[in-house]
Short mmCIF file of C-alpha atoms and ligand atoms in Angstrom, two decimals:
data_model
loop_
_atom_site.label_atom_id
_atom_site.label_comp_id
_atom_site.label_asym_id
_atom_site.label_seq_id
_atom_site.Cartn_x
_atom_site.Cartn_y
_atom_site.Cartn_z
CA MET H 833 124.91 47.46 113.78
CA SER H 834 125.26 51.16 111.95
CA HIS H 835 122.12 53.15 111.58
CA LEU H 836 122.95 53.82 108.49
CA ASP H 837 121.01 52.09 105.57
CA LEU H 838 123.39 52.84 102.72
CA VAL H 839 126.59 53.72 102.63
CA ILE H 840 128.09 54.47 99.33
CA LYS H 841 133.04 53.88 99.51
CA ASN H 842 135.80 55.13 98.60
CA GLY H 843 134.40 57.55 95.47
CA THR H 844 134.68 61.47 94.94
CA VAL H 845 131.31 63.59 95.84
CA VAL H 846 131.57 67.06 93.91
CA THR H 847 128.41 69.77 94.03
CA ALA H 848 128.51 72.39 92.15
CA THR H 849 131.40 74.29 94.32
CA ASP H 850 133.29 71.40 95.93
CA THR H 851 134.86 67.90 95.06
CA PHE H 852 136.47 65.60 98.13
CA THR H 853 136.36 62.53 99.66
CA SER H 854 134.19 60.85 101.55
CA ASP H 855 131.42 57.95 101.67
CA VAL H 856 128.12 59.71 101.87
CA GLY H 857 125.74 57.62 105.19
CA ILE H 858 122.11 57.95 103.91
CA CYS H 859 119.26 56.35 106.45
CA GLY H 860 115.57 56.17 104.77
CA GLU H 861 115.16 58.58 102.25
CA ARG H 862 118.14 61.46 103.34
CA ILE H 863 121.89 62.34 103.05
CA VAL H 864 122.64 61.90 107.13
CA ALA H 865 127.02 62.25 106.83
CA LEU H 866 129.88 62.86 105.09
CA ALA H 867 132.63 61.34 106.40
CA ASP H 868 134.96 58.83 105.97
CA ASP H 869 135.12 55.26 106.66
CA LEU H 870 131.41 55.05 107.66
CA ARG H 871 130.18 51.73 107.46
CA GLY H 872 126.53 50.61 107.15
CA LYS H 873 123.95 47.77 105.96
CA ARG H 874 124.25 48.15 102.87
CA GLU H 875 127.68 49.44 101.05
CA ILE H 876 128.91 51.16 97.58
CA ASP H 877 131.64 50.39 96.71
CA ALA H 878 132.36 53.03 94.96
CA GLY H 879 136.12 53.22 93.82
CA GLY H 880 137.19 55.06 90.47
CA ARG H 881 134.29 56.79 90.31
CA LEU H 882 132.33 59.64 90.78
CA ILE H 883 129.14 60.51 93.19
CA LEU H 884 126.94 63.09 91.67
CA PRO H 885 123.81 64.64 92.73
CA GLY H 886 121.69 62.73 90.95
CA GLY H 887 121.21 65.53 87.32
CA ILE H 888 117.33 67.33 87.90
CA ASP H 889 115.90 68.34 84.09
CA SER H 890 113.86 70.55 84.05
CA HIS H 891 112.83 71.32 80.80
CA CYS H 892 110.86 67.88 79.57
CA HIS H 893 107.00 66.81 77.06
CA ILE H 894 106.26 63.53 78.86
CA GLU H 895 102.26 62.84 77.90
CA GLN H 896 101.74 65.89 77.09
CA LEU H 897 99.63 67.06 73.85
CA SER H 898 101.17 68.78 71.30
CA SER H 899 99.70 72.66 70.34
CA SER H 900 99.23 70.41 67.50
CA LYS H 901 96.94 68.11 69.42
CA VAL H 902 100.07 65.19 69.12
CA VAL H 903 100.48 62.54 72.04
CA CYS H 904 103.76 62.42 73.13
CA ALA H 905 105.09 59.57 73.31
CA ASP H 906 106.35 58.95 76.71
CA ASP H 907 104.14 58.32 79.79
CA PHE H 908 105.36 58.88 83.00
CA PHE H 909 106.54 55.04 83.00
CA SER H 910 108.88 54.86 80.24
CA GLY H 911 109.74 58.53 80.73
CA THR H 912 111.06 58.66 83.61
CA VAL H 913 112.83 55.20 83.55
CA SER H 914 115.12 55.86 80.43
CA ALA H 915 115.47 59.84 82.80
CA ALA H 916 116.72 56.85 86.31
CA PHE H 917 119.41 55.67 83.92
CA GLY H 918 120.82 58.53 82.29
CA GLY H 919 121.79 60.32 85.12
CA THR H 920 118.62 61.94 85.95
CA THR H 921 116.20 61.73 89.10
CA THR H 922 114.16 65.02 89.50
CA ILE H 923 111.73 65.56 86.61
CA ILE H 924 110.37 68.97 85.68
CA PRO H 925 108.17 68.33 82.19
CA PHE H 926 104.80 70.68 82.11
CA ALA H 927 100.79 70.90 82.51
CA ALA H 928 99.71 71.93 79.60
CA GLN H 929 96.87 74.38 79.23
CA HIS H 930 95.32 74.18 75.47
CA HIS H 931 92.26 77.70 74.64
CA GLY H 932 89.27 77.64 76.95
CA GLN H 933 91.01 74.79 79.68
CA SER H 934 90.20 75.09 83.64
CA LEU H 935 94.43 75.41 85.10
CA ARG H 936 93.33 73.76 87.54
CA GLN H 937 92.00 71.06 85.59
CA VAL H 938 94.76 70.62 83.44
CA VAL H 939 96.71 70.38 86.49
CA ASN H 940 94.87 67.02 88.37
CA ASP H 941 94.34 66.16 84.95
CA TYR H 942 98.40 65.58 85.16
CA HIS H 943 99.32 64.56 88.71
CA ASP H 944 96.39 61.70 87.69
CA CYS H 945 98.99 60.76 85.19
CA ALA H 946 102.21 61.04 87.42
CA GLY H 947 100.98 59.57 90.28
CA PRO H 948 100.65 56.08 90.00
CA LYS H 949 103.70 55.53 86.77
CA ALA H 950 106.53 57.97 88.28
CA VAL H 951 109.24 56.08 89.01
CA ILE H 952 111.65 59.01 89.91
CA ASP H 953 110.09 62.52 91.49
CA TYR H 954 108.60 65.60 89.95
CA ALA H 955 107.51 68.83 90.10
CA PHE H 956 105.60 70.94 87.23
CA HIS H 957 106.27 73.90 85.16
CA LEU H 958 102.56 75.28 84.24
CA ILE H 959 102.23 76.42 80.00
CA ILE H 960 100.28 78.89 79.71
CA THR H 961 98.54 79.62 76.63
CA ASP H 962 94.78 81.49 77.62
CA PRO H 963 95.65 84.05 80.40
CA THR H 964 91.35 84.90 81.14
CA PRO H 965 90.45 86.44 83.94
CA GLN H 966 89.79 83.38 85.48
CA VAL H 967 93.09 81.84 85.36
CA MET H 968 95.03 85.01 86.31
CA GLY H 969 92.43 86.62 89.04
CA GLN H 970 91.75 83.31 90.50
CA GLU H 971 93.29 79.75 89.67
CA LEU H 972 96.58 80.46 89.02
CA PRO H 973 98.04 82.34 92.28
CA ALA H 974 96.57 79.73 94.59
CA LEU H 975 98.64 77.34 92.02
CA ILE H 976 101.71 79.24 92.89
CA ARG H 977 101.08 79.06 96.74
CA ASP H 978 100.33 75.19 96.18
CA GLY H 979 104.19 74.55 94.72
CA TYR H 980 104.13 75.18 91.29
CA THR H 981 106.21 78.30 90.77
CA SER H 982 106.81 78.23 87.51
CA PHE H 983 105.27 78.41 83.90
CA LYS H 984 105.92 78.94 80.42
CA VAL H 985 105.06 80.75 77.99
CA TYR H 986 105.73 80.57 74.07
CA MET H 987 105.64 83.37 71.44
CA THR H 988 104.97 81.25 68.59
CA TYR H 989 102.97 78.45 67.36
CA ASP H 990 98.68 79.07 66.21
CA ASN H 991 96.23 77.36 69.03
CA TYR H 992 99.92 78.98 72.07
CA GLN H 993 101.10 82.42 71.14
CA LEU H 994 100.42 85.00 73.77
CA ASP H 995 101.06 88.37 72.05
CA ASP H 996 103.19 91.52 73.86
CA TYR H 997 100.01 92.73 76.87
CA GLN H 998 99.47 88.97 77.26
CA MET H 999 103.22 88.50 78.12
CA LEU H 1000 103.07 91.66 80.18
CA ASP H 1001 100.21 90.67 82.43
CA VAL H 1002 102.41 87.00 82.87
CA LEU H 1003 105.66 88.58 83.72
CA SER H 1004 104.20 90.78 86.02
CA LEU H 1005 102.01 89.13 87.86
CA ALA H 1006 104.77 86.23 88.01
CA ARG H 1007 106.59 89.08 89.53
CA ARG H 1008 104.50 90.65 92.22
CA GLU H 1009 103.76 86.19 93.75
CA GLY H 1010 108.11 85.63 93.11
CA ALA H 1011 107.66 83.42 90.11
CA MET H 1012 110.10 82.27 86.98
CA VAL H 1013 108.19 82.69 83.19
CA MET H 1014 109.76 80.66 80.77
CA VAL H 1015 110.12 81.94 77.97
CA HIS H 1016 110.18 80.05 73.77
CA ALA H 1017 110.94 83.16 71.95
CA GLU H 1018 110.39 82.84 68.32
CA ASN H 1019 108.77 85.13 65.78
CA HIS H 1020 105.81 84.58 65.31
CA ASP H 1021 105.06 86.20 62.34
CA MET H 1022 108.66 85.94 60.63
CA ILE H 1023 108.75 82.07 60.75
CA ARG H 1024 105.02 82.58 59.43
CA TRP H 1025 105.68 85.04 56.25
CA LEU H 1026 108.81 82.90 56.29
CA THR H 1027 106.96 79.69 56.02
CA GLU H 1028 103.30 80.52 53.32
CA ARG H 1029 106.68 81.34 50.93
CA LEU H 1030 108.67 78.23 50.80
CA LEU H 1031 105.72 75.74 50.44
CA GLU H 1032 104.30 78.30 47.65
CA LYS H 1033 107.27 77.66 45.92
CA GLY H 1034 107.06 73.59 46.77
CA TYR H 1035 110.05 74.04 49.22
CA SER H 1036 108.29 71.51 51.91
CA ALA H 1037 110.85 68.68 53.16
CA PRO H 1038 112.36 68.33 56.55
CA LYS H 1039 115.10 70.89 56.29
CA TYR H 1040 113.05 73.78 55.03
CA HIS H 1041 111.83 73.75 58.77
CA ALA H 1042 115.33 75.14 59.51
CA VAL H 1043 115.13 77.77 57.37
CA SER H 1044 111.45 78.71 57.97
CA HIS H 1045 112.85 79.87 61.62
CA PRO H 1046 115.93 81.81 61.16
CA ARG H 1047 118.55 82.81 64.44
CA ILE H 1048 117.09 86.24 63.66
CA ALA H 1049 113.37 85.25 64.58
CA GLU H 1050 115.10 83.75 67.34
CA GLY H 1051 117.47 86.52 68.93
CA GLU H 1052 114.33 89.28 68.30
CA ALA H 1053 111.89 88.13 70.14
CA THR H 1054 114.68 86.97 72.56
CA HIS H 1055 115.57 90.37 72.31
CA ARG H 1056 111.63 91.54 73.01
CA ALA H 1057 110.46 88.82 75.47
CA ILE H 1058 113.91 90.58 77.63
CA CYS H 1059 112.38 94.53 76.98
CA LEU H 1060 108.88 92.86 78.33
CA SER H 1061 110.48 91.38 81.76
CA GLU H 1062 113.08 94.91 82.31
CA PHE H 1063 109.80 96.52 81.99
CA VAL H 1064 107.79 94.86 84.46
CA ASP H 1065 111.53 94.29 86.81
CA ALA H 1066 111.08 90.49 86.05
CA PRO H 1067 112.96 87.94 85.73
CA LEU H 1068 112.89 85.58 82.76
CA LEU H 1069 114.37 82.58 81.18
CA VAL H 1070 114.89 81.66 78.40
CA VAL H 1071 114.47 78.14 77.20
CA HIS H 1072 116.23 75.83 74.72
CA VAL H 1073 118.43 78.66 73.04
CA SER H 1074 119.70 78.40 70.09
CA ALA H 1075 122.55 80.92 68.45
CA THR H 1076 124.53 83.78 68.68
CA GLU H 1077 121.62 86.16 68.32
CA ALA H 1078 119.74 85.09 71.58
CA ILE H 1079 123.08 84.62 73.58
CA ASP H 1080 124.17 87.82 72.51
CA ALA H 1081 120.66 89.37 73.93
CA ILE H 1082 121.28 87.20 76.51
CA ARG H 1083 124.89 88.67 77.36
CA ASN H 1084 124.11 91.49 76.69
CA ALA H 1085 121.25 91.88 79.69
CA GLN H 1086 123.26 90.47 82.64
CA SER H 1087 125.68 92.40 82.16
CA ARG H 1088 123.27 95.24 82.96
CA GLY H 1089 121.86 93.48 86.34
CA LEU H 1090 119.06 91.82 85.41
CA LYS H 1091 118.08 88.70 86.03
CA ILE H 1092 117.67 86.87 82.74
CA TYR H 1093 118.77 83.17 82.32
CA GLY H 1094 119.42 81.19 80.26
CA GLU H 1095 118.58 77.51 79.66
CA THR H 1096 119.86 75.62 76.23
CA CYS H 1097 120.13 71.73 75.38
CA PRO H 1098 121.60 68.69 73.72
CA GLN H 1099 120.79 69.45 70.20
CA TYR H 1100 122.13 72.61 70.25
CA LEU H 1101 125.69 71.37 70.75
CA PHE H 1102 125.09 68.39 68.78
CA LEU H 1103 122.89 68.19 66.38
CA THR H 1104 122.94 71.38 63.07
CA ALA H 1105 120.84 72.21 60.33
CA LYS H 1106 122.36 68.97 58.02
CA ASP H 1107 120.42 66.51 60.28
CA LEU H 1108 117.19 67.74 58.54
CA ASP H 1109 118.10 67.47 54.95
CA ARG H 1110 119.03 63.34 55.75
CA PRO H 1111 117.30 61.24 52.39
CA GLY H 1112 114.30 61.10 52.70
CA MET H 1113 112.03 61.75 55.52
CA GLU H 1114 114.36 60.95 57.91
CA GLY H 1115 115.26 65.12 58.82
CA ALA H 1116 112.03 64.81 60.38
CA LYS H 1117 113.38 63.15 63.10
CA TYR H 1118 115.46 65.86 64.14
CA CYS H 1119 112.49 68.77 63.26
CA CYS H 1120 112.81 71.18 67.01
CA SER H 1121 111.75 74.72 67.31
CA PRO H 1122 114.23 76.97 67.64
CA PRO H 1123 116.28 73.83 64.83
CA PRO H 1124 119.68 72.76 64.82
CA ARG H 1125 121.57 75.28 63.19
CA ASP H 1126 125.77 74.75 62.91
CA GLU H 1127 128.72 74.23 63.53
CA ALA H 1128 129.41 77.76 64.34
CA ALA H 1129 126.72 78.90 66.32
CA GLN H 1130 127.84 75.03 68.51
CA ASP H 1131 130.26 76.85 69.29
CA SER H 1132 129.14 80.38 70.50
CA VAL H 1133 126.88 77.55 72.69
CA TRP H 1134 129.56 76.54 74.62
CA LYS H 1135 131.22 79.60 74.76
CA GLY H 1136 128.01 80.11 77.03
CA ILE H 1137 128.09 77.55 79.01
CA ARG H 1138 131.87 78.11 80.04
CA SER H 1139 131.11 82.14 80.69
CA GLY H 1140 127.85 81.28 82.68
CA ILE H 1141 125.44 82.80 80.89
CA PHE H 1142 123.97 79.05 80.39
CA GLN H 1143 122.35 78.27 83.92
CA VAL H 1144 120.81 75.47 83.38
CA PHE H 1145 121.28 72.12 80.41
CA SER H 1146 117.93 70.58 80.16
CA SER H 1147 116.89 67.76 77.37
CA ASP H 1148 114.35 69.72 75.74
CA HIS H 1149 113.00 66.10 75.56
CA ALA H 1150 109.46 66.55 73.56
CA PRO H 1151 109.58 62.98 72.41
CA TYR H 1152 107.26 61.81 69.07
CA ARG H 1153 107.67 58.47 67.39
CA PHE H 1154 108.85 57.97 64.01
CA ASP H 1155 104.92 57.63 62.44
CA GLU H 1156 101.20 58.30 62.46
CA SER H 1157 101.15 58.38 65.72
CA GLY H 1158 104.13 61.00 66.50
CA LYS H 1159 105.78 63.08 63.86
CA LEU H 1160 104.37 61.55 60.83
CA ALA H 1161 101.05 62.61 61.92
CA LYS H 1162 99.96 64.77 59.31
CA GLY H 1163 101.37 61.78 56.72
CA LYS H 1164 104.13 59.95 55.37
CA GLU H 1165 104.70 63.02 53.33
CA ALA H 1166 103.32 66.47 55.35
CA ALA H 1167 105.18 69.60 54.04
CA PHE H 1168 107.93 70.60 57.34
CA LYS H 1169 105.45 72.62 59.26
CA ASP H 1170 102.98 69.60 59.74
CA ILE H 1171 105.92 67.74 61.39
CA ALA H 1172 105.66 67.01 65.12
CA ASN H 1173 108.35 69.31 66.70
CA GLY H 1174 111.29 67.93 68.85
CA VAL H 1175 113.33 65.28 69.55
CA PRO H 1176 114.06 62.71 72.39
CA GLY H 1177 117.03 63.04 75.06
CA ILE H 1178 116.04 62.76 78.60
CA GLU H 1179 118.71 59.69 78.69
CA LEU H 1180 121.45 60.98 77.04
CA ARG H 1181 121.44 64.92 78.17
CA LEU H 1182 124.05 64.03 81.09
CA PRO H 1183 126.41 61.79 79.24
CA LEU H 1184 126.59 63.96 76.26
CA LEU H 1185 127.39 66.51 78.14
CA PHE H 1186 129.62 64.52 79.98
CA SER H 1187 131.72 63.21 77.24
CA GLU H 1188 131.59 66.26 75.27
CA GLY H 1189 131.76 68.98 78.35
CA VAL H 1190 133.92 67.04 81.49
CA ASN H 1191 136.20 64.47 79.34
CA ARG H 1192 136.96 66.84 76.16
CA SER H 1193 138.28 69.87 78.79
CA ARG H 1194 135.11 72.07 77.70
CA ILE H 1195 133.83 72.36 81.56
CA ASP H 1196 135.31 70.85 85.01
CA LEU H 1197 132.82 68.31 87.31
CA ASN H 1198 131.66 71.73 89.06
CA ARG H 1199 129.67 73.80 86.34
CA PHE H 1200 128.79 70.38 85.07
CA VAL H 1201 126.54 69.75 87.82
CA SER H 1202 125.87 73.42 88.47
CA LEU H 1203 124.24 72.80 84.45
CA ALA H 1204 123.32 69.21 85.12
CA ALA H 1205 121.33 70.11 88.88
CA THR H 1206 121.75 72.67 91.76
CA ASN H 1207 121.39 75.38 89.43
CA ALA H 1208 117.82 74.01 87.71
CA ALA H 1209 116.81 73.23 91.64
CA LYS H 1210 117.68 76.85 92.53
CA ILE H 1211 115.97 77.96 89.74
CA TYR H 1212 112.45 76.53 90.00
CA GLY H 1213 112.65 76.17 94.23
CA LEU H 1214 114.06 72.86 94.56
CA TYR H 1215 117.44 73.47 96.86
CA PRO H 1216 118.66 72.15 99.10
CA ARG H 1217 116.39 68.62 98.99
CA LYS H 1218 117.14 68.13 95.73
CA GLY H 1219 120.80 69.80 93.87
CA THR H 1220 123.27 68.96 95.36
CA ILE H 1221 124.82 66.68 98.37
CA ALA H 1222 124.73 67.12 101.38
CA ILE H 1223 123.07 66.52 104.59
CA GLY H 1224 119.61 66.49 105.19
CA SER H 1225 119.30 66.24 101.66
CA ASP H 1226 117.54 63.50 99.42
CA ALA H 1227 119.31 61.38 98.76
CA ASP H 1228 119.90 61.75 95.77
CA ILE H 1229 122.62 60.80 93.70
CA ALA H 1230 123.63 58.90 90.82
CA ILE H 1231 127.41 57.38 90.33
CA TRP H 1232 129.27 58.13 87.67
CA ASN H 1233 132.76 55.72 85.33
CA PRO H 1234 134.33 58.59 84.63
CA ASP H 1235 135.95 55.97 81.83
CA LYS H 1236 133.61 53.87 79.76
CA ALA H 1237 133.27 53.79 76.49
CA VAL H 1238 129.60 53.43 75.00
CA GLU H 1239 128.55 53.88 71.43
CA VAL H 1240 125.32 54.91 71.12
CA THR H 1241 122.09 53.02 70.34
CA TYR H 1242 118.04 52.48 70.51
CA ASP H 1243 118.48 49.43 72.53
CA LEU H 1244 120.56 51.49 74.95
CA LEU H 1245 117.80 53.11 75.77
CA HIS H 1246 114.74 52.48 77.44
CA ASP H 1247 112.31 55.88 76.02
CA ASN H 1248 110.04 54.94 74.16
CA VAL H 1249 110.44 56.16 70.44
CA GLY H 1250 112.11 54.95 68.65
CA TYR H 1251 114.84 55.86 67.39
CA THR H 1252 117.97 58.40 68.72
CA PRO H 1253 119.41 61.44 66.66
CA TYR H 1254 122.61 60.66 68.55
CA GLU H 1255 122.98 57.08 66.75
CA GLY H 1256 126.49 55.73 66.95
CA ARG H 1257 127.72 58.78 68.55
CA SER H 1258 130.41 57.74 70.61
CA VAL H 1259 130.37 58.71 74.49
CA ARG H 1260 133.40 58.60 77.12
CA GLY H 1261 131.33 58.86 80.64
CA TRP H 1262 128.64 57.21 82.02
CA PRO H 1263 126.29 57.07 84.68
CA GLU H 1264 126.96 53.26 86.53
CA THR H 1265 124.06 53.16 89.25
CA VAL H 1266 121.07 55.57 90.51
CA LEU H 1267 119.71 56.17 93.37
CA SER H 1268 115.99 57.72 94.16
CA ARG H 1269 115.00 59.61 97.93
CA GLY H 1270 117.83 56.26 99.03
CA ARG H 1271 116.16 53.38 96.71
CA VAL H 1272 118.73 52.01 94.60
CA VAL H 1273 117.17 52.48 91.51
CA VAL H 1274 119.40 51.56 88.86
CA GLU H 1275 122.00 49.20 89.06
CA ASP H 1276 124.06 46.74 87.08
CA GLY H 1277 121.96 48.23 84.01
CA ALA H 1278 118.59 46.52 85.64
CA LEU H 1279 115.28 49.04 86.74
CA ASN H 1280 114.76 48.20 91.11
CA ALA H 1281 111.49 50.62 90.74
CA ASP H 1282 107.90 50.51 91.08
CA ARG H 1283 105.96 52.61 89.49
CA GLY H 1284 104.90 55.23 91.56
CA SER H 1285 107.43 55.14 93.59
CA GLY H 1286 108.29 58.62 92.33
CA VAL H 1287 106.14 61.74 94.09
CA PHE H 1288 105.23 65.60 93.26
CA LEU H 1289 107.72 68.45 95.01
CA PRO H 1290 105.94 71.06 95.43
CA CYS H 1291 108.63 74.37 94.30
CA GLU H 1292 108.53 77.11 96.92
CA LEU H 1293 109.66 81.26 95.56
CA SER H 1294 113.56 80.73 94.94
CA GLU H 1295 115.75 84.07 95.20
CA ALA H 1296 116.35 83.81 90.63
CA ALA H 1297 112.63 84.77 90.87
CA ASN H 1298 112.80 87.20 93.15
CA PRO H 1299 113.17 90.76 91.54
CA ASN H 1300 115.05 91.81 94.79
CA GLY H 1301 116.99 88.84 96.42
CA ALA H 1302 120.54 88.35 96.28
CA LEU H 1303 122.07 85.65 93.85
CA SER H 1304 124.13 83.17 94.75
CA PRO H 1305 127.16 83.79 93.32
CA GLU H 1306 127.48 80.39 91.06
CA LEU H 1307 123.44 81.95 89.77
CA ASP H 1308 125.37 85.35 88.91
CA PRO H 1309 126.45 85.17 84.59
CA ARG H 1310 128.32 88.15 86.06
CA THR H 1311 130.48 85.68 88.61
CA ASN H 1312 131.72 84.61 85.43
CA PHE H 1313 132.05 88.13 82.98
CA GLY H 1314 136.02 87.90 81.37
CA ALA H 1315 137.30 84.44 82.52
CA GLU H 1316 138.40 82.58 80.12
CA ILE H 1317 136.42 80.87 77.86
N1 LIG E 1817 108.83 74.21 72.39
C1 LIG E 1817 109.49 73.09 72.98
O1 LIG E 1817 109.63 72.94 74.71
N2 LIG E 1817 110.02 72.00 73.27
C2 LIG E 1817 109.09 70.77 71.90
C3 LIG E 1817 108.21 72.17 71.11
C4 LIG E 1817 109.03 73.62 71.31
O2 LIG E 1817 108.80 74.68 70.14
ZN1 LIG E 1818 109.18 76.20 73.36
ZN1 LIG E 1819 110.14 71.54 74.97
#
């Protein structure tokens, strides 16, 4: 009798660096063998299929209260089920502090939400909105040691925004402790100034959300955040980058050897500002910040993906229903500034990138794996437990049919949002079978995982967040400079 619990046979294994044919042998929760002709107690035939590391969605909002106190539609059950069906086996959502809250208490609260419900593994980034002496002096250093090694700060939103002085405090603390800062970079006063003038003239429809968040506001704040991080020699990751201005600032910093990383998301490749101009309030479904731009911006984002300026491709799943519990919490005809910010995408993140990236030859399979999983694992301190297929790694695997054609419709999805911004799109390539720590959690279109079977993953300090550490070539954008794009 074989000692292997499960063997995936006849497939092509793809990692961030290699593509090879091999069986994958799993014992318990781990990958223990990569070899030909393995036998196991259970065998899955992956002939004609790709065996990829399960995706890591390192930016999503689950059971979070927004800055204006609107609740996400997905809890840790529906959010993780939806992620799993989309080929993702680890999520890193946010434990979000609101003013006056103890960060430790916030983290405990999110654990109470996630522990009994998650069906795949999870870590947490922190959101820091109130960097009091207690938070900065006591709570944050202790939390970093407990495995919360990354945190997001905002340069905009009345209730979330840090000023430059506070940003410097957070960045220098991160530098000292070896943690990673993620930044939402938009110029708050530009947005506020424009918003007031648009509303004065009666321009309140959803499409003016895009007008009120101009590209230059993103570009300026991105440049400023990079200057602040360079000033204190701290690495920085700019999240949800949407357009050329911000990309140029990141590329410039990377070309000077700074540890500045970039993340982009499906909405900046597959949606445009025209989507916010759909009839009636339909456009509210597409309101997110930064907003989707135009086709030229989409091309710039693709170029950034191909040339390695972006290390991370996350969903920024911010699930708000199209009703008074979510998008329309401030009324059926709410002005654009009162529409909950964010779009869903946790399940379609990888099928969309596979279809438009790999199957249209914009990126190769190895870059797909880097963007889908490996780079996030490395940047946020989960590698090599997560993000690759290697002996000793957790058996988190998505078996993809690279040719499966799917017409996207909301009924296929498993989130609790009630619509998808990608309704009607045709995609080719789909994750058919998904394993989380050796358990087959998705198979033949069905879920086989208990509530609460996902576990919390404490994150290590990563090489990416260490200002002096060597960087692996996949994470170093300079590796790609000069490449044909
Ligand atoms: N920032 C996010 O990261 N997600 C949704 C809205 C926002 O402003
Ligand atoms: Zn943000
Ligand atoms: Zn987000």
